XYZ file of C-alpha atoms in Angstrom:
256
model
C 0.086 3.341 -11.835
C -2.625 2.335 -14.306
C -5.717 4.326 -13.529
C -7.843 1.331 -14.387
C -6.264 -0.707 -11.611
C -7.761 -0.127 -8.138
C -5.160 1.179 -5.705
C -4.253 -1.064 -2.799
C -5.685 0.087 0.546
C -3.403 0.304 3.559
C -3.641 1.034 7.198
C -0.659 3.046 8.504
C -0.047 2.430 12.182
C 2.832 4.484 13.743
C 4.556 3.873 17.045
C 5.558 7.407 17.979
C 7.896 6.156 20.703
C 10.183 4.287 18.296
C 10.398 6.314 15.148
C 11.677 9.784 14.496
C 9.240 12.454 13.157
C 12.021 13.520 10.704
C 10.995 10.559 8.501
C 7.336 11.593 7.974
C 7.750 13.387 4.606
C 9.599 10.451 2.980
C 7.343 7.905 4.766
C 4.121 9.358 3.283
C 5.814 9.510 -0.198
C 6.985 5.942 0.040
C 3.623 4.593 1.064
C 2.079 6.322 -2.034
C 4.229 4.025 -4.185
C 2.340 1.037 -2.922
C -1.176 2.395 -2.669
C -3.437 4.699 -0.683
C -3.381 5.117 3.126
C -7.065 4.630 4.148
C -6.218 4.677 7.855
C -3.477 6.762 9.428
C -3.022 6.496 13.173
C -0.165 7.313 15.503
C 0.108 5.947 19.093
C 1.775 7.517 22.114
C 1.390 9.361 25.358
C 0.815 12.857 24.042
C 1.271 14.383 27.449
C 4.967 13.763 27.186
C 7.214 16.560 25.778
C 9.356 14.012 23.939
C 6.503 13.675 21.295
C 6.320 17.370 20.493
C 8.105 16.908 17.168
C 5.314 14.500 16.091
C 2.583 16.862 17.176
C 3.613 19.460 14.578
C 3.139 16.794 11.776
C -0.237 15.385 12.590
C -2.502 18.038 11.162
C -0.466 18.475 7.998
C -0.612 14.828 7.137
C -4.041 14.027 8.514
C -2.739 11.478 11.019
C -5.099 10.614 13.879
C -3.325 10.672 17.265
C -4.280 7.840 19.677
C -3.687 8.737 23.345
C -2.346 5.998 25.462
C -1.303 6.859 29.079
C 1.531 4.961 30.695
C -0.258 3.438 33.662
C 2.820 1.599 34.913
C 6.395 2.724 34.693
C 8.454 0.432 32.400
C 5.457 -0.990 30.566
C 4.802 0.003 26.951
C 0.976 0.492 26.729
C 1.441 2.004 23.300
C 2.428 -1.317 21.754
C -0.655 -3.033 23.160
C -3.013 -0.258 21.858
C -1.520 -0.451 18.350
C -1.724 -4.264 18.257
C -5.384 -4.265 19.403
C -6.375 -1.692 16.772
C -4.469 -3.607 14.124
C -6.382 -6.803 14.831
C -9.743 -4.876 14.750
C -8.846 -3.414 11.433
C -7.636 -6.766 10.091
C -11.033 -8.344 10.464
C -13.387 -5.404 10.109
C -11.820 -3.097 7.453
C -11.434 -3.894 3.730
C -7.652 -3.531 3.510
C -4.956 -4.974 1.263
C -2.132 -4.376 3.699
C -0.618 -2.654 6.706
C 2.308 -0.271 7.130
C 3.784 -0.819 10.618
C 6.052 2.067 11.550
C 8.259 1.133 14.526
C 11.763 -0.034 15.392
C 10.439 -2.359 18.111
C 10.651 -6.157 17.951
C 7.284 -6.334 19.873
C 5.455 -6.102 16.501
C 7.096 -9.251 15.031
C 4.170 -11.545 15.853
C 1.673 -8.935 14.651
C 3.343 -8.710 11.219
C 3.387 -12.497 10.912
C -0.285 -12.747 11.939
C -1.355 -10.289 9.362
C 0.550 -12.040 6.615
C -1.130 -15.283 7.622
C -4.438 -13.637 6.539
C -3.018 -12.976 3.092
C -2.385 -9.216 3.516
C 0.824 -7.390 2.728
C 2.964 -5.938 5.539
C 5.411 -3.144 4.938
C 7.595 -2.259 7.859
C 9.313 1.022 8.416
C 11.968 1.504 11.111
C 15.506 2.577 12.038
C 18.640 0.608 11.345
C 18.539 -0.703 14.990
C 15.309 -2.566 14.263
C 15.647 -6.229 15.379
C 16.107 -8.666 12.483
C 13.120 -10.701 13.639
C 10.735 -7.830 12.926
C 12.442 -7.050 9.597
C 12.091 -10.587 8.257
C 8.507 -10.866 9.458
C 7.512 -8.186 6.915
C 7.016 -8.617 3.158
C 9.065 -5.403 2.732
C 10.990 -3.344 5.205
C 12.263 0.234 4.637
C 14.874 1.893 6.757
C 13.698 5.417 7.622
C 17.095 7.017 7.325
C 16.922 6.708 3.471
C 13.486 8.389 3.496
C 14.484 11.656 5.274
C 15.483 13.152 1.908
C 12.624 11.684 -0.044
C 10.038 14.354 0.523
C 9.642 17.700 -1.324
C 12.821 19.739 -1.390
C 15.194 16.755 -1.310
C 18.780 17.538 -1.893
C 19.622 15.598 -5.053
C 23.310 16.545 -5.025
C 23.579 15.296 -1.421
C 22.071 11.915 -2.434
C 24.580 11.644 -5.329
C 27.440 12.308 -2.983
C 26.517 9.170 -1.031
C 26.578 6.982 -4.187
C 29.002 4.122 -3.963
C 31.398 3.522 -6.846
C 31.637 0.369 -8.923
C 34.805 -0.580 -6.974
C 33.050 -0.162 -3.660
C 30.010 -2.200 -4.822
C 32.050 -5.116 -6.120
C 34.021 -5.389 -2.904
C 30.785 -5.682 -0.945
C 30.640 -9.492 -0.878
C 27.193 -9.670 0.663
C 25.697 -7.456 -2.066
C 27.463 -9.246 -4.932
C 26.520 -12.714 -3.594
C 22.862 -11.621 -3.242
C 22.725 -10.273 -6.736
C 24.381 -13.296 -8.363
C 22.260 -15.698 -6.490
C 19.053 -13.854 -7.423
C 20.016 -13.795 -11.092
C 20.996 -17.428 -11.124
C 17.727 -18.366 -9.461
C 15.771 -16.402 -12.048
C 17.604 -17.147 -15.269
C 16.291 -18.947 -18.361
C 18.240 -21.544 -20.374
C 20.279 -18.887 -22.005
C 21.290 -17.278 -18.689
C 19.000 -14.287 -19.023
C 16.940 -13.188 -16.031
C 14.128 -10.608 -15.887
C 14.855 -7.748 -13.489
C 11.414 -8.017 -11.940
C 11.969 -11.630 -11.066
C 15.387 -10.837 -9.705
C 13.927 -8.122 -7.432
C 11.299 -10.551 -6.167
C 14.038 -13.055 -5.246
C 16.062 -10.439 -3.462
C 12.976 -9.389 -1.377
C 12.237 -12.982 -0.431
C 15.756 -13.236 1.005
C 16.265 -9.747 2.379
C 13.034 -7.703 2.898
C 15.031 -4.562 3.841
C 17.216 -4.543 0.714
C 17.004 -1.152 -0.962
C 19.147 0.302 -3.846
C 18.900 3.692 -2.115
C 21.102 2.384 0.663
C 23.924 2.349 -1.862
C 23.020 5.763 -3.298
C 20.949 4.530 -6.302
C 17.299 5.303 -6.896
C 16.423 1.999 -8.619
C 17.616 -1.565 -8.603
C 18.413 -1.384 -12.334
C 20.761 1.530 -11.688
C 22.526 -0.333 -8.922
C 22.944 -3.524 -10.969
C 24.296 -1.571 -13.890
C 26.775 0.224 -11.633
C 28.313 -2.988 -10.448
C 29.427 -3.749 -14.042
C 28.980 -7.430 -13.271
C 26.082 -8.047 -15.571
C 25.211 -7.741 -19.274
C 22.017 -5.680 -19.589
C 19.452 -5.687 -22.432
C 16.245 -3.612 -22.584
C 13.454 -5.348 -24.607
C 10.343 -3.330 -25.618
C 7.224 -5.385 -26.041
C 4.459 -4.608 -28.615
C 2.479 -2.937 -25.849
C 5.320 -0.547 -25.182
C 6.433 -2.040 -21.925
C 10.263 -2.203 -21.449
C 11.653 -5.365 -19.838
C 15.142 -5.311 -18.395
C 17.102 -8.519 -18.781
C 20.288 -9.443 -16.955
C 23.012 -11.981 -17.560
C 26.127 -12.396 -15.517
C 29.314 -11.484 -17.281
C 32.267 -13.934 -17.238
C 35.214 -12.964 -15.037
C 37.732 -10.571 -16.686
C 40.274 -13.367 -17.058
C 37.810 -15.455 -19.010
C 36.981 -12.518 -21.264
C 40.663 -11.971 -22.008
C 41.087 -15.644 -23.019
C 38.303 -15.357 -25.652
């Protein structure tokens, strides 16, 4: 990140009841890619033994625990406390966005309301997270891909999960999404800037992540599909732009 550009300021609000503490290392590292966490709070009933795994992480990562007793069985008071704090921060703190860490659909309206004020919302949760909450966020990151993202990550293990070109091209949902995004971003010559392609993908699927396929970056995933011609163009300022153009089907290439 350019040191001359002010970092975006985020409030990180964690629902301890609905996210595993195993994700914390990768979670903190991921948030740093977007900006700086000005506020870090975690909500739960800390008298319960089920939250012991979270307790061990609070001091190390300077996360403020917010105690919320369960006054009535079956009612989730934690959600209400998090939502109230979020609305207070929305109007009183100078923030650029929120990181909502939960797998609970109860935060769908909160995410939408924050975005209505022009702030960015990044959601974090498990694969079971309801689709409504996922699509209410600008960006949604599944926590299972973050568990190896902290210090000491096993690089070889990540490579072992990498999908082959054959597996990727047989994933029709992936292929259709990539092709649509390139077509929606291409110029008159059929070339599309990778940055614009990524933005189109996020607009359609906020939880899309190249790491889910075993690739660290979108460019690596696209290249691995072998469906696109790729060019790297260096500007006078030294910035490298990656351009994509869909390759014709193999049958059409043979006829040439």
